[in-house]
mmCIF file of C-alpha atoms in Angstrom:
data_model
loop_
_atom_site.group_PDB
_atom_site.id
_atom_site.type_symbol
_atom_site.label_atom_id
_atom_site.label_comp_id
_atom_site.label_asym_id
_atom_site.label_seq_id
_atom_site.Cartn_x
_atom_site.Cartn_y
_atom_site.Cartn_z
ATOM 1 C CA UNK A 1 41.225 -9.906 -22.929
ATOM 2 C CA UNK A 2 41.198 -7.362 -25.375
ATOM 3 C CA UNK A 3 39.481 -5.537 -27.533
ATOM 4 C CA UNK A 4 34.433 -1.650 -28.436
ATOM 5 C CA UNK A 5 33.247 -1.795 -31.351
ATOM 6 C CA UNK A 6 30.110 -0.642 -33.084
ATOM 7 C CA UNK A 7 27.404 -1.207 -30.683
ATOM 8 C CA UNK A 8 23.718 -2.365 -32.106
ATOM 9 C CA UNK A 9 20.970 -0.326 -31.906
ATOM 10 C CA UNK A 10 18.240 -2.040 -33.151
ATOM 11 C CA UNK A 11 19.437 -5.569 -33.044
ATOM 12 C CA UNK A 12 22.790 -4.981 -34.117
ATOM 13 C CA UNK A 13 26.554 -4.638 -33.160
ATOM 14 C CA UNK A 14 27.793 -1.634 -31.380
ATOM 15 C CA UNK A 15 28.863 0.319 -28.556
ATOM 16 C CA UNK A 16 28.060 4.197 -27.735
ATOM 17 C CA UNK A 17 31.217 6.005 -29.639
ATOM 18 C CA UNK A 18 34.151 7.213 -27.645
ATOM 19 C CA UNK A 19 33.225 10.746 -26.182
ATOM 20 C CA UNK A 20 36.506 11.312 -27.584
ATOM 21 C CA UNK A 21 35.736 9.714 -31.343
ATOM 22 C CA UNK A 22 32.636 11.342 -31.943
ATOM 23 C CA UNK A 23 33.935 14.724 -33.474
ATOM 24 C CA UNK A 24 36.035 12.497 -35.981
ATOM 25 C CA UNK A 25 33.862 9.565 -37.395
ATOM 26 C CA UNK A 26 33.704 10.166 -41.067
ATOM 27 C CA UNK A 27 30.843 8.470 -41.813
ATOM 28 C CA UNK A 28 28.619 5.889 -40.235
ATOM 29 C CA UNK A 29 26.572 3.492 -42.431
ATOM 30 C CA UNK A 30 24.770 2.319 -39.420
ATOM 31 C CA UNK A 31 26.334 3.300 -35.827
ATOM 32 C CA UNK A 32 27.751 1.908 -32.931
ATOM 33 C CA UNK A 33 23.682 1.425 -31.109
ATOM 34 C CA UNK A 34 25.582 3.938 -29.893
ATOM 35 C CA UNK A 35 27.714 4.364 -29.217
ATOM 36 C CA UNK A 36 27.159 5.269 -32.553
ATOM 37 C CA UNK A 37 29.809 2.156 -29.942
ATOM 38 C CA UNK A 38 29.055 2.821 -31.341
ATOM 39 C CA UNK A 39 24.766 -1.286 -32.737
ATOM 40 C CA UNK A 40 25.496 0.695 -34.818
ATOM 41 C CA UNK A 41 22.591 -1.229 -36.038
ATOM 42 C CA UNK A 42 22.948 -4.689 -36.549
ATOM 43 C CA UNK A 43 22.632 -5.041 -40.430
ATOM 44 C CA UNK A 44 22.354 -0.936 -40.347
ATOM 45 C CA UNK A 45 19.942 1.585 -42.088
ATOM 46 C CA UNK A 46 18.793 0.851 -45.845
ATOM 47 C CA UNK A 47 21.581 3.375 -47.685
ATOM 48 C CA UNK A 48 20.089 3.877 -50.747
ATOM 49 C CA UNK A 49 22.610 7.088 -52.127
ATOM 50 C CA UNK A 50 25.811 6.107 -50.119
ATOM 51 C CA UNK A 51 25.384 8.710 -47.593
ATOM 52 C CA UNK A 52 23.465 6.943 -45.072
ATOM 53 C CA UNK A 53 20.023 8.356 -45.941
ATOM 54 C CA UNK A 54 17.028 6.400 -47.475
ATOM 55 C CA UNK A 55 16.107 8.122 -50.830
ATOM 56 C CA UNK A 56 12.294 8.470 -51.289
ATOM 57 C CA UNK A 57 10.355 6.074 -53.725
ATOM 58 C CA UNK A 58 10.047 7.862 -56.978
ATOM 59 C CA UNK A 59 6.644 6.701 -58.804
ATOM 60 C CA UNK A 60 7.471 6.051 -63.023
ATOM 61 C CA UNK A 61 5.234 8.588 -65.621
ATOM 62 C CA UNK A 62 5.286 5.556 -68.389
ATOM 63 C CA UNK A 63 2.812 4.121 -69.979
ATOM 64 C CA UNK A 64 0.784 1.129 -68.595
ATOM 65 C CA UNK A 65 1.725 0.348 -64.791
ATOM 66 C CA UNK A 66 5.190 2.798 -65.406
ATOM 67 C CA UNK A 67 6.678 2.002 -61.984
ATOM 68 C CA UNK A 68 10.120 3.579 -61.498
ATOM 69 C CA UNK A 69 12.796 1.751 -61.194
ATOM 70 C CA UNK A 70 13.881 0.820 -57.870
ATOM 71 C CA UNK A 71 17.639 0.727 -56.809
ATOM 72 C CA UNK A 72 18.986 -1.753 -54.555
ATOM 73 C CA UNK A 73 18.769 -1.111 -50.811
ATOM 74 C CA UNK A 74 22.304 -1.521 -49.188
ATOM 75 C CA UNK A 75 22.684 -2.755 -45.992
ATOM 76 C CA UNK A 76 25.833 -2.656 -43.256
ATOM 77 C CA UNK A 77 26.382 -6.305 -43.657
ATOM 78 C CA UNK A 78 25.208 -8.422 -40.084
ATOM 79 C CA UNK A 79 28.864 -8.663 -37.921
ATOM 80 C CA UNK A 80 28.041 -11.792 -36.645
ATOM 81 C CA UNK A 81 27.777 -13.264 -39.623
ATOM 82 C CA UNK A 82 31.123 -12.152 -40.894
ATOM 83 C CA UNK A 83 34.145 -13.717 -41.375
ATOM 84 C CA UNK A 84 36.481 -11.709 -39.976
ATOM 85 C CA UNK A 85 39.787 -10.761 -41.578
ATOM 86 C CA UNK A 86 43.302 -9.291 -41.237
ATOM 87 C CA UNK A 87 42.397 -6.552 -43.848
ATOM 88 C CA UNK A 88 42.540 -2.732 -43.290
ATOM 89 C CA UNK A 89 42.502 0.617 -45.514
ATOM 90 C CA UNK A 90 43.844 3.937 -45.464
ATOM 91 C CA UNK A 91 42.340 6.434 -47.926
ATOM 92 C CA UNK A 92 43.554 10.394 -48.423
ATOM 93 C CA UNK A 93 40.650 12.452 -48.790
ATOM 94 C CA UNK A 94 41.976 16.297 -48.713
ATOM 95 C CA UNK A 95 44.188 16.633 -45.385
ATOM 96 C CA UNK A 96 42.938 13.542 -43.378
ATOM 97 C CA UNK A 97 43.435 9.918 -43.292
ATOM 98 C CA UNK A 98 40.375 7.226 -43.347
ATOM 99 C CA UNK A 99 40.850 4.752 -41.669
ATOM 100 C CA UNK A 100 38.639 1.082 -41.831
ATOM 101 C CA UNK A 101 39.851 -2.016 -40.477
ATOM 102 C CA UNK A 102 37.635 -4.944 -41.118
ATOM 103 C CA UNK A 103 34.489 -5.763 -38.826
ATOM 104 C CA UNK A 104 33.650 -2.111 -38.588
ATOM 105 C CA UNK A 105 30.531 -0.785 -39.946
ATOM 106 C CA UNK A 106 32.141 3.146 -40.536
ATOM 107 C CA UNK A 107 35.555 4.817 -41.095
ATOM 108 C CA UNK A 108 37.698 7.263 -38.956
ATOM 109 C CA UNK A 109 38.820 10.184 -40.273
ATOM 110 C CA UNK A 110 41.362 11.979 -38.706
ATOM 111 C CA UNK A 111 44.719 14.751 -39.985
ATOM 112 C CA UNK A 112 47.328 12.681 -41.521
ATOM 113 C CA UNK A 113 49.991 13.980 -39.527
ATOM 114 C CA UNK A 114 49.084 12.421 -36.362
ATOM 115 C CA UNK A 115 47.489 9.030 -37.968
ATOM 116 C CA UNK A 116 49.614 6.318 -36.892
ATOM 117 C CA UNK A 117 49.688 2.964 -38.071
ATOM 118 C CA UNK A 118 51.133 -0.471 -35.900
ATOM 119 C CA UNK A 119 50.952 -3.907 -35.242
ATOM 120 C CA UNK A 120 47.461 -3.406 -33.546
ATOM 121 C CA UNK A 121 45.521 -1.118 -36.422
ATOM 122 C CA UNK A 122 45.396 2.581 -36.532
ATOM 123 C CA UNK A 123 46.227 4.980 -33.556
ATOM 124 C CA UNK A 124 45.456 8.553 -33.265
ATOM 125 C CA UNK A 125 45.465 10.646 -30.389
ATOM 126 C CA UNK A 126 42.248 11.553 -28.152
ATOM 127 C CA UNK A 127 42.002 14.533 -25.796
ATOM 128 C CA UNK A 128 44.779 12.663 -24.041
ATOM 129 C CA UNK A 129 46.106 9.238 -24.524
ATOM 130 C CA UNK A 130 45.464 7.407 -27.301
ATOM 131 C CA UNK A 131 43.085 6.134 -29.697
ATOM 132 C CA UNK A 132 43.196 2.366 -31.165
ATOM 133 C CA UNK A 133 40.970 0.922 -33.542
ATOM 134 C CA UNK A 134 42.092 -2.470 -33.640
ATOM 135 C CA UNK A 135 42.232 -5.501 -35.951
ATOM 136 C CA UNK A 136 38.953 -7.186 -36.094
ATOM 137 C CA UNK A 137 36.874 -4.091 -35.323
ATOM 138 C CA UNK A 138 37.547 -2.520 -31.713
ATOM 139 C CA UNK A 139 37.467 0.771 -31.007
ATOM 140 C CA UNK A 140 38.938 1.908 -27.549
ATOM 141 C CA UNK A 141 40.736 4.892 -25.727
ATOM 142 C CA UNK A 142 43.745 4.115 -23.808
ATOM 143 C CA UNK A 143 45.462 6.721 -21.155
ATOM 144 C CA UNK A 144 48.895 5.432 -22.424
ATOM 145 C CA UNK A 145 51.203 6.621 -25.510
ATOM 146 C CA UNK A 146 50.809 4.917 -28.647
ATOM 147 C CA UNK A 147 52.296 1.435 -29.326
ATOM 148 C CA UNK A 148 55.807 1.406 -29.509
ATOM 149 C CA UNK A 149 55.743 -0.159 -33.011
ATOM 150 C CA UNK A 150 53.317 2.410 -34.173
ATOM 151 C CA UNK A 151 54.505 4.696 -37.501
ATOM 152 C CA UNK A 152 53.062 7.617 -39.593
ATOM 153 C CA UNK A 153 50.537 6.227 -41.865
ATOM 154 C CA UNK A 154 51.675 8.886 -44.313
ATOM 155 C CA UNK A 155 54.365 6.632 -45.553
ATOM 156 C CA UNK A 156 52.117 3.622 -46.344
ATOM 157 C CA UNK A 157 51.146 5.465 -49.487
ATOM 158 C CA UNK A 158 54.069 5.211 -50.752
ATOM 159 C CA UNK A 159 54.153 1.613 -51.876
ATOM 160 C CA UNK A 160 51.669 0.945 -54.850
ATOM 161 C CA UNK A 161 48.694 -1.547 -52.861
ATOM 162 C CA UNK A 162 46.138 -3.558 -54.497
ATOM 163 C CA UNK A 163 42.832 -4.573 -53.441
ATOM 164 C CA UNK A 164 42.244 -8.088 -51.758
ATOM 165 C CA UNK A 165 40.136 -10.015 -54.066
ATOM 166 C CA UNK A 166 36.379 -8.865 -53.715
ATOM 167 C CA UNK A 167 37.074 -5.312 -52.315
ATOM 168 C CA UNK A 168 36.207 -2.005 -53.913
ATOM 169 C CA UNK A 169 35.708 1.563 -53.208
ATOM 170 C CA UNK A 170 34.004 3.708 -54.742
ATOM 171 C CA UNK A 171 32.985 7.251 -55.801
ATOM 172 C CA UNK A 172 29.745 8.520 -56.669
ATOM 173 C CA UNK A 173 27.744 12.451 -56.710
ATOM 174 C CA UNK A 174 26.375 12.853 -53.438
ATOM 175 C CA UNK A 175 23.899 15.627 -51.878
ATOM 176 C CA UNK A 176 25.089 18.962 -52.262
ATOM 177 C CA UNK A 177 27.648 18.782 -54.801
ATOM 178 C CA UNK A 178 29.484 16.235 -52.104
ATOM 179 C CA UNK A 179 31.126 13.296 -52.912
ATOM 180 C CA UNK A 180 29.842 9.429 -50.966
ATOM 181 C CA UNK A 181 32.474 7.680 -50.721
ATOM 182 C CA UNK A 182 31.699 3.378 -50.305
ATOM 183 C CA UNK A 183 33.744 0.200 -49.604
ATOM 184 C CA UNK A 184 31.950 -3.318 -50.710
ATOM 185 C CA UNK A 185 33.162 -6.417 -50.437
ATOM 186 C CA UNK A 186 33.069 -10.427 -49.722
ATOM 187 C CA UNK A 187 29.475 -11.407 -47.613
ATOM 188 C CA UNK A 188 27.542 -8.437 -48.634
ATOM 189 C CA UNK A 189 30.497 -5.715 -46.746
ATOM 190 C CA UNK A 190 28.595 -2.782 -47.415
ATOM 191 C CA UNK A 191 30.688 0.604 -45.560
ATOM 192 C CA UNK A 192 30.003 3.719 -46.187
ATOM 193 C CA UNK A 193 33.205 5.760 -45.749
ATOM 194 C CA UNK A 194 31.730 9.152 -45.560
ATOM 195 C CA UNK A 195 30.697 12.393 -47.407
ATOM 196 C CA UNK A 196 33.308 14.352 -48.814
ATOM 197 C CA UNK A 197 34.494 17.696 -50.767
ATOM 198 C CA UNK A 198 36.584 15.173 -53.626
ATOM 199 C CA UNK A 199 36.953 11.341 -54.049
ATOM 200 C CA UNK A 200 40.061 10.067 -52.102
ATOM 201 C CA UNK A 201 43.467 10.615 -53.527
ATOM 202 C CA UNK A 202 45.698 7.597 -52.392
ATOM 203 C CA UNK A 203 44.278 4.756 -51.368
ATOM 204 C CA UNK A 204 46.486 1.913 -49.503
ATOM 205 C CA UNK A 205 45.322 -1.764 -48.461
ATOM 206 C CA UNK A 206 47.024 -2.924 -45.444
ATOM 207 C CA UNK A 207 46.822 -6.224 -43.709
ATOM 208 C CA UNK A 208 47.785 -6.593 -39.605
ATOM 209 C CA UNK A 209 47.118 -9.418 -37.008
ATOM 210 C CA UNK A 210 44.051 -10.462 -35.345
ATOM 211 C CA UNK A 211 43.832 -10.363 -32.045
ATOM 212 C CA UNK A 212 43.204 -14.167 -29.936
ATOM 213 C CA UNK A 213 39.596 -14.749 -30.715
ATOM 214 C CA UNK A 214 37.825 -14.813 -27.039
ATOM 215 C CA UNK A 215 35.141 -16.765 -26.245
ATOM 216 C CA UNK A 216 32.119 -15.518 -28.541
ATOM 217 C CA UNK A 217 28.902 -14.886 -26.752
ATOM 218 C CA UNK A 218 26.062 -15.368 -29.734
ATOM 219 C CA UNK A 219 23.559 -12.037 -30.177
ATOM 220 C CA UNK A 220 19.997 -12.100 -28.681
ATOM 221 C CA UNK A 221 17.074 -11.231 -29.635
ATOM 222 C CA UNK A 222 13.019 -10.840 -29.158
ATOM 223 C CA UNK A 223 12.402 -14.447 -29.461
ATOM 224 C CA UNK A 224 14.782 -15.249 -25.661
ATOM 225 C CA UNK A 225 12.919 -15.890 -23.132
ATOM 226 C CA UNK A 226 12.906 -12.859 -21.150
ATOM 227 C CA UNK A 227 10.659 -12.584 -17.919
ATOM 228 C CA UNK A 228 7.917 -9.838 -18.685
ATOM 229 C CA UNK A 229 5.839 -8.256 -16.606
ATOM 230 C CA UNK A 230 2.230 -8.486 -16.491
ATOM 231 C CA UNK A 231 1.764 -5.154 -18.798
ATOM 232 C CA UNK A 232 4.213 -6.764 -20.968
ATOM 233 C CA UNK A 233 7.088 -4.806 -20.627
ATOM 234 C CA UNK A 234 10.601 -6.357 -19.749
ATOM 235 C CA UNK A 235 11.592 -7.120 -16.272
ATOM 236 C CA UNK A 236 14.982 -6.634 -14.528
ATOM 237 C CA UNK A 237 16.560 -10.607 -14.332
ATOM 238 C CA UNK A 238 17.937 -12.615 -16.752
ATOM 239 C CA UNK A 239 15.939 -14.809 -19.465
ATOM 240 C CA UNK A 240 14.609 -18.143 -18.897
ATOM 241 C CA UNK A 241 17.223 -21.115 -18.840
ATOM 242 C CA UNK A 242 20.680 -17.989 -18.132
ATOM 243 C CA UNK A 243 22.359 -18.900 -14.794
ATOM 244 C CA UNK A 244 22.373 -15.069 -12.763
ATOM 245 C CA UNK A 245 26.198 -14.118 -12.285
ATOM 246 C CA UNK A 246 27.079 -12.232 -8.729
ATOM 247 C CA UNK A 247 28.092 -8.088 -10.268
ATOM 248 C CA UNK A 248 30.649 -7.126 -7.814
ATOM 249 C CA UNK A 249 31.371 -3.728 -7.014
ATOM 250 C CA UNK A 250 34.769 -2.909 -7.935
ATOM 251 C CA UNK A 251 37.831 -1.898 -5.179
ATOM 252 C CA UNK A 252 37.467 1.863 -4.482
ATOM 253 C CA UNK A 253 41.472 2.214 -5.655
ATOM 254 C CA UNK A 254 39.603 1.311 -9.141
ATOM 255 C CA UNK A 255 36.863 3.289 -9.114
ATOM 256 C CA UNK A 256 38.824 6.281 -8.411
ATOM 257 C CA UNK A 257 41.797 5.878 -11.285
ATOM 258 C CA UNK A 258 38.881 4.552 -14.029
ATOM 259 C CA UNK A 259 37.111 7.799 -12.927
ATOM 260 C CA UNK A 260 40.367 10.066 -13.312
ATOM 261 C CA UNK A 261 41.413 8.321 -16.360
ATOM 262 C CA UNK A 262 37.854 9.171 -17.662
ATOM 263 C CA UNK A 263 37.980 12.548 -16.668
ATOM 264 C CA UNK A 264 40.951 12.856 -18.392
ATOM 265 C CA UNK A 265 39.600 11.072 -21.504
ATOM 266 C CA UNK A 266 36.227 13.277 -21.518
ATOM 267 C CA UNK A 267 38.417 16.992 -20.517
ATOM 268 C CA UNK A 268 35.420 17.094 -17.552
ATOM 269 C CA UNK A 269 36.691 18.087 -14.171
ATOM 270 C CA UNK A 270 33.393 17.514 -12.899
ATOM 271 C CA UNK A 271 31.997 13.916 -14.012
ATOM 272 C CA UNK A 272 30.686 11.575 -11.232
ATOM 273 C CA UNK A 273 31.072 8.517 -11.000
ATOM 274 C CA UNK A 274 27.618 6.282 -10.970
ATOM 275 C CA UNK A 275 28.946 3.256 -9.638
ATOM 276 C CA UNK A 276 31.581 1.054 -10.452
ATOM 277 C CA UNK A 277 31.598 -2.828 -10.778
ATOM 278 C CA UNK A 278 33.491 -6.127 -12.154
ATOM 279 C CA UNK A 279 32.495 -9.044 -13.862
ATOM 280 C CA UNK A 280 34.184 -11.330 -16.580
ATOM 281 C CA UNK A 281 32.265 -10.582 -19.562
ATOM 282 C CA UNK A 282 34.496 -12.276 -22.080
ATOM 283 C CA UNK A 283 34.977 -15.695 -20.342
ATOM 284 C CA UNK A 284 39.147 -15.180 -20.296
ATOM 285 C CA UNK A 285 38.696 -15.299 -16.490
ATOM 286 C CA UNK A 286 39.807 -11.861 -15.696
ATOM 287 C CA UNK A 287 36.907 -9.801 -14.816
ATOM 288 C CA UNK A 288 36.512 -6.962 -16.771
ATOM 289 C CA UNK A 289 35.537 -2.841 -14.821
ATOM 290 C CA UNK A 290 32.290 -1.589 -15.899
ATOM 291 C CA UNK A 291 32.330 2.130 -15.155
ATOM 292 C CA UNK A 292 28.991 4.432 -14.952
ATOM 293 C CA UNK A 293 29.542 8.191 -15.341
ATOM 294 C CA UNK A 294 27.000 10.688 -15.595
ATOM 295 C CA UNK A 295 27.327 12.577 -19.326
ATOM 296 C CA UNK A 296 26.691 16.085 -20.433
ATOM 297 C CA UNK A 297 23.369 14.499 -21.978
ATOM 298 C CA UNK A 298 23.087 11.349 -20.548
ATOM 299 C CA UNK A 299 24.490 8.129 -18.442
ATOM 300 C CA UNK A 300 27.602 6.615 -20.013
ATOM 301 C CA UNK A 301 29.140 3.006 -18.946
ATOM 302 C CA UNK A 302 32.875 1.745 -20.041
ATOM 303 C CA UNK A 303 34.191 -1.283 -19.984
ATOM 304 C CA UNK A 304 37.424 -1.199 -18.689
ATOM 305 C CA UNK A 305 39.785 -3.722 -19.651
ATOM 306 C CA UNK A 306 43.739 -4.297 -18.025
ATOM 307 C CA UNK A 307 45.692 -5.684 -20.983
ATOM 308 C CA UNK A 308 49.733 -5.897 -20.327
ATOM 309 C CA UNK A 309 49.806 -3.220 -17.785
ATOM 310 C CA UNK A 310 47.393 -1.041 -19.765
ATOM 311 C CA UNK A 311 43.890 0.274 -19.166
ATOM 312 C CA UNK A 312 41.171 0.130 -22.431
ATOM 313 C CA UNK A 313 37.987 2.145 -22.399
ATOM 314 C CA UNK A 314 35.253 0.857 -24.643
ATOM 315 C CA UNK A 315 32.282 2.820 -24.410
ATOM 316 C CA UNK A 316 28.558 0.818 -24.322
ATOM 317 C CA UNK A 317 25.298 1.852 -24.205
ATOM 318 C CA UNK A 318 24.163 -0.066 -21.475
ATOM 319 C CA UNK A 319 22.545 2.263 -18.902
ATOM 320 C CA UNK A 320 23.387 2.113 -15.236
ATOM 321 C CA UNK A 321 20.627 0.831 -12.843
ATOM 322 C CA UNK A 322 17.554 3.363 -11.213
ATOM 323 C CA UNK A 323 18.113 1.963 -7.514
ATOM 324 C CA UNK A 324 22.157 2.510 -7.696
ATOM 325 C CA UNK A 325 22.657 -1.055 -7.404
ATOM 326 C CA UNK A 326 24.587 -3.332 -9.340
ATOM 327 C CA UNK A 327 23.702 -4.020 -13.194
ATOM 328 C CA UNK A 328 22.463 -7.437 -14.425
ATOM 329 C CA UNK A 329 24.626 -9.908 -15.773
ATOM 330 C CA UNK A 330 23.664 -14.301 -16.723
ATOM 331 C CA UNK A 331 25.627 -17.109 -18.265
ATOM 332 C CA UNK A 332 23.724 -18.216 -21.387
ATOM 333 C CA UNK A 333 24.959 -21.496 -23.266
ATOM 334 C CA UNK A 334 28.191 -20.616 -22.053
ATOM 335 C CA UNK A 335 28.645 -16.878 -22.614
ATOM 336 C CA UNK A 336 28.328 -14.235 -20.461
ATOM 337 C CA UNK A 337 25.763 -11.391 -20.713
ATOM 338 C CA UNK A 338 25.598 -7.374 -18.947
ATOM 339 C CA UNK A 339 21.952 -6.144 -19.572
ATOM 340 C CA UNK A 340 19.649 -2.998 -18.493
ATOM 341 C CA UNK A 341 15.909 -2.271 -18.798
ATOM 342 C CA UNK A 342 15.584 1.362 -20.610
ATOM 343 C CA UNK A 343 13.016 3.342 -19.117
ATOM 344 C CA UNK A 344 9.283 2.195 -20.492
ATOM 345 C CA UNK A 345 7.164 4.677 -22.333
ATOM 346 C CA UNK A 346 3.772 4.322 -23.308
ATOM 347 C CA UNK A 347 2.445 5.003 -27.442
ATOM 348 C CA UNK A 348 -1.134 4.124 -28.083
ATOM 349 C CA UNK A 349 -2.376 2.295 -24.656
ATOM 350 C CA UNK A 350 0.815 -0.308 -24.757
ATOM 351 C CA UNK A 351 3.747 0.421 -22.679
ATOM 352 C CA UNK A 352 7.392 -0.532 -23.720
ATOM 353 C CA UNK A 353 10.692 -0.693 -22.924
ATOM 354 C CA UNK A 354 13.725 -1.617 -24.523
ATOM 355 C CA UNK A 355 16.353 -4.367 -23.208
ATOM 356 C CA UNK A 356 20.179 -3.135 -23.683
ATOM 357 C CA UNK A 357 22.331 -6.372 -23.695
ATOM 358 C CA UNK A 358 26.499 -6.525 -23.781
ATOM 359 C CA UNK A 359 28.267 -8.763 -24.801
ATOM 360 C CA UNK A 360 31.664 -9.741 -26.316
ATOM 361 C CA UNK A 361 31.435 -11.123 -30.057
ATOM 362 C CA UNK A 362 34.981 -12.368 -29.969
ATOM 363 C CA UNK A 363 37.186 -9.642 -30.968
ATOM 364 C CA UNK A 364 35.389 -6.568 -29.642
ATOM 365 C CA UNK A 365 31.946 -5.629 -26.967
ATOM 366 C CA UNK A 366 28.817 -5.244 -28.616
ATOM 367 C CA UNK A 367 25.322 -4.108 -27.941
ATOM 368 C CA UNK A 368 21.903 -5.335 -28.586
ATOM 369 C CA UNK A 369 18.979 -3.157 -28.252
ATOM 370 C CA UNK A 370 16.211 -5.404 -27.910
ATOM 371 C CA UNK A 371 12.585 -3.671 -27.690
#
């Protein structure tokens, strides 16, 4: 189907970041669970000062009780409970472009000259190929030029733009001498843009075309039914009342070109592959690739997806499994679920581990980082 996005981390939305994005995200109110993809925690961090960190609690010297006043915590507003829209911004902060479509919990920043702007969102370049951050929130690398309705985004300035109705952004001091730069809006949107030398210069509102809405698997949490093990700690198989769906391992012909595409993507001569499978995770009936590589610091996975002839990469930070084998994937009131069992570590006499769970939300793959 299409189109990750911002993984959870936490309990959120997300997916691990591109390899190739990471250099370039301009500021992440709560990041893809990895990825940042990347949940970027499902309702995020508290963001107290606009820059992603939690400012202290400051104690009042007054008379009587004299508390200090307490500002508001800000949260990255919950994804799935979003309304999704067709809006999208561009913003000129010195010589780059930031770039925010709707869904996403963080910008892009990238040079203006190479910024590109088309039917599908905003496309810049990666390493090689291309990078699309689509309507509705996706974030994915494609080995394949840019669309061929895509146009410098330098233009779009040029025609005066007004907010949509309930949308701001906003300026405001920052930690040393920086400026945080904020987008609010309808349903408690809370995005911080990023940190930078000035407030943005040009701002232009845009508006493009959803993407088909797939079939939405719902986010779960602690309270599912997962199988434990006698110590407590989660077990390997799918939850309680979720049908277990056959992992297949994909053709070698695919292995090898989501491997050299990936290569390609990552500028790594040497990554190995660490097994590579298919399964339709987003219930279009086309099974999806899920790709394990090994990383400079850790296991990555990719979902691979075919869409007219071409190949999209969204990273997740689901981690391929111990024995080699296949990963675990279940049917759940009608959705379809990829999960792994992080490795278990014990603090204070109780052991844990934490339960990484994909799925797609409707427009875009997300994770949720259940512990």
């Amino acid at each position: 189907m299409r189109s990750p996005l911002f993984g959870k981390s936490g309990s959120l939305l997300t997916v691990a970041f591109l390899v190739t994005l990471g250099s370039v995200e301009a500021g992440c109110g709560s990041c893809f669970g990895e990825p940042g993809p990347a949940k970027q925690a499902k309702a995020g961090g508290d963001d107290e000062d606009g820059e992603g960190k939690k400012k202290g609690k400051g104690k009042g010297k007054g008379k009587g009780k004299g508390k200090g006043k307490k500002e508001p915590v800000r949260k990255v507003a919950d994804r799935d409970a979003l309304t999704i829209n067709n809006n999208a911004l561009a913003a000129i902060v010195g010589e780059k472009v930031i770039m925010w479509v709707d869904g996403r919990p963080s910008a892009v920043g990238f040079p203006m000259d190479k910024a590109l702007w088309s039917s599908k969102g905003f496309e810049y370049p990666g390493t090689t190929g291309t990078n699309v951050m689509e309507m509705g929130g996706a974030l994915y690398w494609k080995p394949a030029p840019p669309s061929a309705d895509a146009k410098p985004v330098a233009p779009l300035f040029d025609t005066p733009s007004t907010a949509p109705a309930g949308y701001e952004v906003s300026s405001a001091a920052g930690r040393g001498g920086r400026t945080a730069v904020t987008l609010t809006g309808p349903e408690e949107r809370y995005v911080a843009l990023g940190s930078f030398d000035g407030a943005p210069t040009k701002i232009a509102w845009l508006t493009g075309t959803l993407p088909t809405m797939g079939t939405k698997a719902k986010e779960l949490n602690v309270r599912t039914p997962w199988k434990k093990a006698a110590d407590g700690t989660y077990e390997a198989a799918p939850p309680e009342g979720a049908t277990a769906v056959v992992v297949e391992a994909a053709p070698a012909e695919q292995a090898n070109l989501w491997l050299t595409d990936l290569k390609a993507m990552s500028a790594r001569a040497d990554m190995k592959s660490l097994g590579s499978f298919v399964v339709d995770l987003d219930g279009d009936g086309t099974k999806e690739g899920i790709a394990f590589v090994d990383g400079k610091l850790s296991s990555l996975a990719y979902i691979v997806e075919d869409v007219g002839g071409e190949r999209h990469y969204y990273a997740v930070g689901v981690q391929p499994p111990a024995n080699g084998g296949a990963p675990i994937a279940f049917t759940l009131d009608g959705a379809t679920y990829l999960v792994s069992v992080g490795k278990t570590v014990e603090v204070g006499g109780k052991k844990s581990n934490p339960l990484m769970v994909a799925r797609f939300d409707g427009y875009t793959y997300v994770l949720d980082t259940i512990r």
